[in-house]
Tab-separated table of C-alpha atoms and ligand atoms in Angstrom:
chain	number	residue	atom	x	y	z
Y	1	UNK	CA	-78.494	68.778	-188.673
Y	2	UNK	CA	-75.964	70.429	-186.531
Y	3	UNK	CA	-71.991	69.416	-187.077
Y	4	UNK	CA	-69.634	68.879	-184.960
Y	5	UNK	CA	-67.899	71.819	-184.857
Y	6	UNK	CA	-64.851	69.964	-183.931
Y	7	UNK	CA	-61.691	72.039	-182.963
Y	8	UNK	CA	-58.781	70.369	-185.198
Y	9	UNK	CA	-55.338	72.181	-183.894
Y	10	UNK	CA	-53.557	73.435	-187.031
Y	11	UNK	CA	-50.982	70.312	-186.634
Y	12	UNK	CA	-53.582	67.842	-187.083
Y	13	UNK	CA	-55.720	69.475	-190.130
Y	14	UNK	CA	-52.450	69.956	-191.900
Y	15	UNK	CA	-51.522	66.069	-191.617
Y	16	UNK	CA	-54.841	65.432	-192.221
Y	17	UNK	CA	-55.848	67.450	-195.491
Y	18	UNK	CA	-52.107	66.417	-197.036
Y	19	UNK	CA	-52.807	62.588	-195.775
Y	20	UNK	CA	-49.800	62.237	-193.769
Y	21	UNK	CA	-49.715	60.025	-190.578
Y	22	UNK	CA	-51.969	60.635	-187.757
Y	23	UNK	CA	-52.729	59.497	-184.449
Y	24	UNK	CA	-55.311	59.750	-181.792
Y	25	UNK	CA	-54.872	60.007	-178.263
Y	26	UNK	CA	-57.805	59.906	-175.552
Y	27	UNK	CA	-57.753	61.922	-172.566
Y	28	UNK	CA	-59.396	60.159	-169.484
Y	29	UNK	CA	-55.630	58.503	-169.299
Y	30	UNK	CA	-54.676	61.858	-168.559
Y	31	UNK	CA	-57.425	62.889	-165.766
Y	32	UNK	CA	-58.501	59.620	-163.763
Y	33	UNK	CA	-55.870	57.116	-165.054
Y	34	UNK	CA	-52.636	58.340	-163.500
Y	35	UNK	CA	-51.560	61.095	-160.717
Y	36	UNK	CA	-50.402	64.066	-161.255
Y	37	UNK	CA	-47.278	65.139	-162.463
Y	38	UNK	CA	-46.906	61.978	-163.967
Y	39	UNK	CA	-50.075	63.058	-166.592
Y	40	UNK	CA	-48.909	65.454	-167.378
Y	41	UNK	CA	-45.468	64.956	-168.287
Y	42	UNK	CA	-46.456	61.442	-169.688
Y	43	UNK	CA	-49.116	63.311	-172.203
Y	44	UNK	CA	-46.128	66.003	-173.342
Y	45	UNK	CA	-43.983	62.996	-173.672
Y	46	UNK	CA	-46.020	60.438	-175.531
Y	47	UNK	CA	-46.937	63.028	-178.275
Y	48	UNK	CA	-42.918	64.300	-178.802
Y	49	UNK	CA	-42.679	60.505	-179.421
Y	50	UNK	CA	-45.474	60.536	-182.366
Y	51	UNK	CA	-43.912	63.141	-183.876
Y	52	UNK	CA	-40.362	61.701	-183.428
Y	53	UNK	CA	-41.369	58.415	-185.264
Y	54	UNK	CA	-43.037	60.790	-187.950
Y	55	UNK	CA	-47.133	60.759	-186.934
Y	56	UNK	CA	-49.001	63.906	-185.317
Y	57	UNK	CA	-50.500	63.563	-182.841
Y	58	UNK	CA	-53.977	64.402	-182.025
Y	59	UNK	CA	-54.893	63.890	-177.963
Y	60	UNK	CA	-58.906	64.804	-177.975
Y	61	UNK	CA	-60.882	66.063	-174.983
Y	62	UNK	CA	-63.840	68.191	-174.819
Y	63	UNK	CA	-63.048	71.540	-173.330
Y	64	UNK	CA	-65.576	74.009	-172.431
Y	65	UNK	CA	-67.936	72.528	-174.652
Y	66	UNK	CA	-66.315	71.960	-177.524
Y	67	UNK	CA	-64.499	69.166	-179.138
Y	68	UNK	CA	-60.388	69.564	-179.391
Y	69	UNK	CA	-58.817	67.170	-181.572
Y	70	UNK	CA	-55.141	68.364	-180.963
Y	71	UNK	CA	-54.482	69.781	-177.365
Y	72	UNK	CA	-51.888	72.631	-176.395
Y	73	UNK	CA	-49.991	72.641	-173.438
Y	74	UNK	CA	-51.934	74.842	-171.264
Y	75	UNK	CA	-55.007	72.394	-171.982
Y	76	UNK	CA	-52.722	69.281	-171.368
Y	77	UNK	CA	-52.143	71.248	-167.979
Y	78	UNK	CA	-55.905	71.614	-167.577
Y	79	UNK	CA	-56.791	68.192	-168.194
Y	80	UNK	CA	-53.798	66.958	-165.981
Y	81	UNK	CA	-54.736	69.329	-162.679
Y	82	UNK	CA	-57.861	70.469	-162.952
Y	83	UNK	CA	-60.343	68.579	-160.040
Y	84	UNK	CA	-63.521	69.752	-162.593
Y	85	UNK	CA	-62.807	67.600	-165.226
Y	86	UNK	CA	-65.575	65.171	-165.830
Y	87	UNK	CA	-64.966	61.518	-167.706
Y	88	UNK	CA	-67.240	61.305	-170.714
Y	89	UNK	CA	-67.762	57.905	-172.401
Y	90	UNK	CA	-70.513	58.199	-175.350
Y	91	UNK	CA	-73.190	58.551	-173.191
Y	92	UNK	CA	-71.681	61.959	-171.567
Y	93	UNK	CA	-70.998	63.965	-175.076
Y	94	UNK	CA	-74.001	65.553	-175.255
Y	95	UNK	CA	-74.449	66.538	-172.294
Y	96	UNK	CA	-70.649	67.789	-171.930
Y	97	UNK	CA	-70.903	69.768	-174.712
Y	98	UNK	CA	-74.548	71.063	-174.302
Y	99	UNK	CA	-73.461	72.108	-170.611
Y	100	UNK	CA	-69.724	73.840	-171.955
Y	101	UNK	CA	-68.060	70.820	-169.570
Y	102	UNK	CA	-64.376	69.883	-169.450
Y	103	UNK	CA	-64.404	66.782	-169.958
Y	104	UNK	CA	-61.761	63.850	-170.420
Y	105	UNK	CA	-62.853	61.259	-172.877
Y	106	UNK	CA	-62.479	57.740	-172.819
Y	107	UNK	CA	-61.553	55.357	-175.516
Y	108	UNK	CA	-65.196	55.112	-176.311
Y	109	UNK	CA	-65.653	58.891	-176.695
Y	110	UNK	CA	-62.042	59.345	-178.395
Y	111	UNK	CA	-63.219	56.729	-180.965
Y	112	UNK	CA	-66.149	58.579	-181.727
Y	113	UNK	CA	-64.362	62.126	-182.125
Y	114	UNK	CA	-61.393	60.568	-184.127
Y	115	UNK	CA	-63.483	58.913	-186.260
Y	116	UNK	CA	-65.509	62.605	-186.974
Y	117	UNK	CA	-62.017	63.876	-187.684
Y	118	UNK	CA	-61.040	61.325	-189.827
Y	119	UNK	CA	-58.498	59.587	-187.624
Y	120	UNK	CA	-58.162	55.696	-188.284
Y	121	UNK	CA	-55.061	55.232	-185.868
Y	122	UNK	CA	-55.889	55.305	-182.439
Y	123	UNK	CA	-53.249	54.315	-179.405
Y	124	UNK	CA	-53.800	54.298	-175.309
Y	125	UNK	CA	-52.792	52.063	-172.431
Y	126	UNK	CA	-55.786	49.913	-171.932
Y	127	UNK	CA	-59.446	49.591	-172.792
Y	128	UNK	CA	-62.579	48.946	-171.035
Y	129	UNK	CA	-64.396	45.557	-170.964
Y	130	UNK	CA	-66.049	43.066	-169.225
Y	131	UNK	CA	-65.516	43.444	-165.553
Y	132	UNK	CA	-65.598	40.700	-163.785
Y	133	UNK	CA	-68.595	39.186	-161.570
Y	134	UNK	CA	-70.259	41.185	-164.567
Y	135	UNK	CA	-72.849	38.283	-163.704
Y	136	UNK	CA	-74.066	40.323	-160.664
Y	137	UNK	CA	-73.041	43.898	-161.817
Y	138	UNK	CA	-73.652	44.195	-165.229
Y	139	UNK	CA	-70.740	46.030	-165.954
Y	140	UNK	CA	-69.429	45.965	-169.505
Y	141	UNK	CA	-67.677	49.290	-170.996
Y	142	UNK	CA	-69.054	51.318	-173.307
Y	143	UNK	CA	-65.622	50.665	-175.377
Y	144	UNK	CA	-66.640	47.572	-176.523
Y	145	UNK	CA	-69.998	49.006	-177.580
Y	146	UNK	CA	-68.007	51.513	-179.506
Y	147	UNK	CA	-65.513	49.055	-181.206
Y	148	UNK	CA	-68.271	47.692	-183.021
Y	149	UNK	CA	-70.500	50.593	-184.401
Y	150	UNK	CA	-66.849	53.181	-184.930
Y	151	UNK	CA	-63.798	52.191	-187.657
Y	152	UNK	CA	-61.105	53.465	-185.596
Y	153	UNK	CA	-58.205	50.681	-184.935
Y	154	UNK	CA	-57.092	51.251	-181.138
Y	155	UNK	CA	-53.336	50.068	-180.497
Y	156	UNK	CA	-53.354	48.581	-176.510
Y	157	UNK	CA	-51.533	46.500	-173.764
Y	158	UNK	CA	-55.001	44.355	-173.633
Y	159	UNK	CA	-56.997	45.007	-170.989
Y	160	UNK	CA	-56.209	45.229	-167.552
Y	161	UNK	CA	-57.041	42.056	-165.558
Y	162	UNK	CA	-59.187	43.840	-163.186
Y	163	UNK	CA	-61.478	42.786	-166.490
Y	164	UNK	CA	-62.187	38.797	-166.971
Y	165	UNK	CA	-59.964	38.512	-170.045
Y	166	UNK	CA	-61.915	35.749	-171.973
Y	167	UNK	CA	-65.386	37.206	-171.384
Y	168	UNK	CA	-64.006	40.721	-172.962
Y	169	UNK	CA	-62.437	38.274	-175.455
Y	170	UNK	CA	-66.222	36.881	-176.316
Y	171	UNK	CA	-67.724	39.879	-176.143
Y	172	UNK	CA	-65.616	41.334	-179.009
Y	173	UNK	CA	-65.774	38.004	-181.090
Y	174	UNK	CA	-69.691	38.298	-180.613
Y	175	UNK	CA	-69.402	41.586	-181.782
Y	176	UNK	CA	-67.595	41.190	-184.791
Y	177	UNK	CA	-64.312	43.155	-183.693
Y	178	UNK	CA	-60.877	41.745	-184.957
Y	179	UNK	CA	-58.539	41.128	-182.049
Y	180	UNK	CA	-54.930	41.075	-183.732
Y	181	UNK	CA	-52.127	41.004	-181.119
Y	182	UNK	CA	-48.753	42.223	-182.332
Y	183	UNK	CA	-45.848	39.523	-182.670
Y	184	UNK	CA	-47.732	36.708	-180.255
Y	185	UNK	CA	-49.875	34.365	-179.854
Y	186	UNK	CA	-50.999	35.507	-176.593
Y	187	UNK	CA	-53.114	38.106	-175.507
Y	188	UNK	CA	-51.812	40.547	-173.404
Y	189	UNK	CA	-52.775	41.628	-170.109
Y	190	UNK	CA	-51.617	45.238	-169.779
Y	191	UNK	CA	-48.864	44.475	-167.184
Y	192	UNK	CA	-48.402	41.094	-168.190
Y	193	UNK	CA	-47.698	39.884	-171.784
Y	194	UNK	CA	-48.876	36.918	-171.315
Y	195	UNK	CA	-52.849	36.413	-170.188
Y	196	UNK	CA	-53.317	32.944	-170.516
Y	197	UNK	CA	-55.856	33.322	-173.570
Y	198	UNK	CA	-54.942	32.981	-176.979
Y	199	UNK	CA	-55.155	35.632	-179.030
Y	200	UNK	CA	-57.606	35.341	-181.789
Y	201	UNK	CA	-55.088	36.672	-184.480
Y	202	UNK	CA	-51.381	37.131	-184.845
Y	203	UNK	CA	-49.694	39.739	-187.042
Y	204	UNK	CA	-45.841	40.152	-186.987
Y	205	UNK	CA	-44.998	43.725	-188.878
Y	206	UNK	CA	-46.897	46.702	-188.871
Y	207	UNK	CA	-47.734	46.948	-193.058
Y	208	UNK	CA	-49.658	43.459	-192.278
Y	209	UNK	CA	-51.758	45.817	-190.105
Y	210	UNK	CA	-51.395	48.736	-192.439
Y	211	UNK	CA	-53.238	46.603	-194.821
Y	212	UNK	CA	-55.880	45.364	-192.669
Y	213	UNK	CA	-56.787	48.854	-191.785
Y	214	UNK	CA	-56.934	49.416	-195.569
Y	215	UNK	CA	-59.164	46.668	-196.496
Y	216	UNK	CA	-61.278	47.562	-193.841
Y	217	UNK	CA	-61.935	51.513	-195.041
Y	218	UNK	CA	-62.224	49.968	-198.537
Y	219	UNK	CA	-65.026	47.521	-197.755
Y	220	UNK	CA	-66.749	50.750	-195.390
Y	221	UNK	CA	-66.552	48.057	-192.332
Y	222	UNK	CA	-68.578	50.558	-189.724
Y	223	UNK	CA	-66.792	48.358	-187.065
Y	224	UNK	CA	-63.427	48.975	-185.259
Y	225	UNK	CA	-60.390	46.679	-184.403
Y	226	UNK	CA	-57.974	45.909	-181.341
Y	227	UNK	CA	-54.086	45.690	-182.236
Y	228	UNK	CA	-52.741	44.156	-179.293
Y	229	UNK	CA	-49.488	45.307	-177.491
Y	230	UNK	CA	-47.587	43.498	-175.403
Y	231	UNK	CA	-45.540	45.012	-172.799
Y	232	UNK	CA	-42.122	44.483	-172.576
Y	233	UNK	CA	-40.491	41.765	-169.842
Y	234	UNK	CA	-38.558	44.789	-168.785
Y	235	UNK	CA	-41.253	46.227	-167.750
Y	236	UNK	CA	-43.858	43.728	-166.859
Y	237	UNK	CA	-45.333	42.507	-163.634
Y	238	UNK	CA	-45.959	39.121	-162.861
Y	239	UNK	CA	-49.793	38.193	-163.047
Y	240	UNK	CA	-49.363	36.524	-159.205
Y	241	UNK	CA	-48.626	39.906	-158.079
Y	242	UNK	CA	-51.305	41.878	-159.804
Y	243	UNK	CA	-53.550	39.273	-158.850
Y	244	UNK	CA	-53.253	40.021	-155.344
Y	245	UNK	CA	-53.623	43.649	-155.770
Y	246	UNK	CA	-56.434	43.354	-157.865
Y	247	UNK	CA	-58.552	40.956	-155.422
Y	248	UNK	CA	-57.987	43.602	-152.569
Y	249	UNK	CA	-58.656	46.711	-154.954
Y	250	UNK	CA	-62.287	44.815	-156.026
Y	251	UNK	CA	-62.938	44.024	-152.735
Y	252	UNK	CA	-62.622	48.040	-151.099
Y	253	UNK	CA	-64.767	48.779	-154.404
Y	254	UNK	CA	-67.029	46.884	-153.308
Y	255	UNK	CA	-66.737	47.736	-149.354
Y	256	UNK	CA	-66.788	51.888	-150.466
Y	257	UNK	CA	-70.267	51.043	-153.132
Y	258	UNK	CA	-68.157	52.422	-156.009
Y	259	UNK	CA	-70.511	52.198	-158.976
Y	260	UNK	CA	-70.831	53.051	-163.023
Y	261	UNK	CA	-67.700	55.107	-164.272
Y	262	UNK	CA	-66.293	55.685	-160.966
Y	263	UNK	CA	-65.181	51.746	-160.703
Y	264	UNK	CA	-62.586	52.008	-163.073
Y	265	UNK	CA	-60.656	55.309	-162.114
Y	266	UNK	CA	-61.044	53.768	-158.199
Y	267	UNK	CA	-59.348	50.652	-159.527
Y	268	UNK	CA	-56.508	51.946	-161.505
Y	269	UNK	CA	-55.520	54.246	-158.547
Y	270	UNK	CA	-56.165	51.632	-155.702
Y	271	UNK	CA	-53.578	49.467	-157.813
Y	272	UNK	CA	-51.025	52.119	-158.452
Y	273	UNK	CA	-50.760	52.584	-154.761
Y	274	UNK	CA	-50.600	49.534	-153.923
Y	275	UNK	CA	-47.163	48.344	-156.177
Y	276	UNK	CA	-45.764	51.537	-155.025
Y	277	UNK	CA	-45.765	53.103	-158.232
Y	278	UNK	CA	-44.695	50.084	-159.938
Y	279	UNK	CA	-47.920	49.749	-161.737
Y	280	UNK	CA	-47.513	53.649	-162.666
Y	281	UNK	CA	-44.429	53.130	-164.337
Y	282	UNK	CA	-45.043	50.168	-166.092
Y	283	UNK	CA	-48.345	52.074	-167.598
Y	284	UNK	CA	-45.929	55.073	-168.754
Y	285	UNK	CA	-43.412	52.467	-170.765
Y	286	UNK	CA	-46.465	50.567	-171.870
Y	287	UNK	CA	-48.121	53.467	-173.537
Y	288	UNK	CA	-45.129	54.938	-175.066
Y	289	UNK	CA	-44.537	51.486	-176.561
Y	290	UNK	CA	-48.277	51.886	-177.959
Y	291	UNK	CA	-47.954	55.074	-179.259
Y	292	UNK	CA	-44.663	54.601	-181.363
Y	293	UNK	CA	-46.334	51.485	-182.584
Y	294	UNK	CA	-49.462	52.970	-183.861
Y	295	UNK	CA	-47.396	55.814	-185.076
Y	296	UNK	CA	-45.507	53.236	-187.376
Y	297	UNK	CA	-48.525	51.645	-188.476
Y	298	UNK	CA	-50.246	55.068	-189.154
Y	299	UNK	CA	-47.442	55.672	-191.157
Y	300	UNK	CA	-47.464	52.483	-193.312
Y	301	UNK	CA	-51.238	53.171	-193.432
Y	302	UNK	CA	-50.653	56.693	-194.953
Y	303	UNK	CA	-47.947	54.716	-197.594
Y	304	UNK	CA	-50.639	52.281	-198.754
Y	305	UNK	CA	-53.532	54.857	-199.199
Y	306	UNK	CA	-50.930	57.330	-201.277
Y	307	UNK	CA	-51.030	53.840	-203.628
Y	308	UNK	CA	-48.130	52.688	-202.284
Y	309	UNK	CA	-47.206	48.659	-202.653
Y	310	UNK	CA	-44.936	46.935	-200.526
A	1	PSU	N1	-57.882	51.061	-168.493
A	1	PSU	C1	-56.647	51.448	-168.154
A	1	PSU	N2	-56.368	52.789	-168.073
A	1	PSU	C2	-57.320	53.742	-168.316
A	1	PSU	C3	-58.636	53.305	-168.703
A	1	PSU	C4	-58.870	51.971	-168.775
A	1	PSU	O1	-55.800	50.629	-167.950
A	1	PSU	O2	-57.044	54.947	-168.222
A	1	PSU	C5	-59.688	54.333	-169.034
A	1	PSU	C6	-59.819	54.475	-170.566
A	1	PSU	O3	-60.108	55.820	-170.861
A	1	PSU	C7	-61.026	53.621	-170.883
A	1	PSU	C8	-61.875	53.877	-169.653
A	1	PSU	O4	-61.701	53.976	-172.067
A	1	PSU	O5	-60.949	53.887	-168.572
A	1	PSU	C9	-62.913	52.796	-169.457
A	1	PSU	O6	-63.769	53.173	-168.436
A	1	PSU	P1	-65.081	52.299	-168.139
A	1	PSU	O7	-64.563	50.988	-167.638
A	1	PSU	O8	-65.808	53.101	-167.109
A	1	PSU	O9	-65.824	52.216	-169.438
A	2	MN	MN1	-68.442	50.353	-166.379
């Protein structure tokens, strides 16, 4: 069988090999989720935070055929400029690497390299899910798919409510993925904290994750998890005011015939222009708050499996 052949920067194999704190980053976030410069200075930004709270970080695309777990800064440039730069879920990694592609991978594809690499801790903005009027369209992400056939635990704001909430909700109950949402009851909707829908668990410090994570590699669960994120009410927007945005974004989706992976990407950017950048900034602080919270729990994680108790 062939391997891999992943390309693990020497940051990341060092943590790795010595089992100190690691966490993954995906890289379709960087190349259809926000404009540039904003990427690009978000991606440099986001990792000096990993490392700041004491985790290395590992951002993973596929360039030129081959998968990078660890990025430099000229392919963080790449990824963040380059108009080439195709968005593989699992269904495009193959092909991507059979063909020498750039590509940007999405949570579903991250997942899948992490978890080759041996990275448990995952963190982003949002995931896929359920889309709504899925009734008529179908349209369910491949993340979901991927949370329940990859252990990686993926730190997010929720999901975005250009998703129906509850069905995404069901769909990850039906597939047997934990839904833990940090310090509320609530499950976030990426720019609100609050989504209406309860959130299936509740966990107020990050070692009560730490050990969930734990228990989960010890029992060989081949399943992932969602840890929930809230955003901040500094930096939230209220849901009547997405709402609006989001009805008119669906609605030119539908107008324009934008189908399969180019819906989400449309969405995200129809959105962003419409709060004037609002939504843009409220992504950034959202993800950073992600990222230093999965870097905390990827250190407590790292504690527990050097047979630390707490
Ligand atoms: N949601 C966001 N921002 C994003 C994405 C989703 O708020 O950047 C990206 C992630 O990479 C996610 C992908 O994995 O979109 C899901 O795409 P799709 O719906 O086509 O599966
Ligand atoms: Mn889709």
């Amino acid at each position: 069988m062939k391997q891999w052949n992943l390309k693990i920067s020497k940051d990341v194999q060092g943590a790795l090999s010595k089992g100190e704190p690691v966490v993954a980053l995906e890289s379709t976030i960087i190349s259809h989720g926000m404009p540039y410069p904003e990427n690009e200075t978000t991606a440099r930004e986001v990792e000096a935070m990993c490392i700041s709270v004491g985790a290395i970080p590992a951002t993973i695309a596929i360039i030129e055929g081959e998968c990078c777990v660890g990025l430099d800064a000229s392919q963080l440039h790449q990824l963040a400029t380059s108009k080439e730069v195709i968005k593989a879920s699992r269904r495009d990694i193959a092909i991507a690497i059979a063909q020498k592609r750039t590509a940007a991978t999405t949570v579903a594809a991250t997942m899948m390299i992490a978890h080759q690499a041996g990275i448990k801790v995952f963190a982003t903005g949002g995931i896929g899910g359920v889309h709504r009027g899925v009734a008529d369209s179908w349209d369910i992400s491949a993340d979901l798919e991927e949370l329940k056939r990859t252990p990686v635990h993926v730190v997010c704001a929720g999901v975005k409510s250009i998703l129906d909430i509850s069905k995404t909700l069901e769909y990850l109950e039906t597939g047997g993925i934990p839904a833990i949402t940090y310090q509320s009851d609530k499950f976030p909707a990426f720019f609100s904290a609050d989504s209406g829908v309860a959130s299936p668990y509740t966990m107020s410090n990050t070692m009560e994750l730490a050990k969930m994570i734990l228990v989960h590699d010890q029992l060989a669960l081949q399943h992932g998890s969602i840890i929930a994120n809230p955003i901040d009410d500094s930096a939230s927007i209220p849901r009547e005011i997405m709402e609006e945005h989001i009805e008119a974004a669906l609605e030119k989706a539908k107008e324009r015939k934008v189908e399969g992976k180019g819906i989400t990407p449309f969405l995200l950017k129809e959105i962003a222009e419409k709060t004037g950048g609002k939504s843009l900034k409220s992504n950034i602080h959202l993800i950073k708050a992600n990222v230093r919270l999965a870097a905390r729990i990827a250190q407590d994680l790292a504690f527990l499996e050097m047979g630390g108790r707490k």
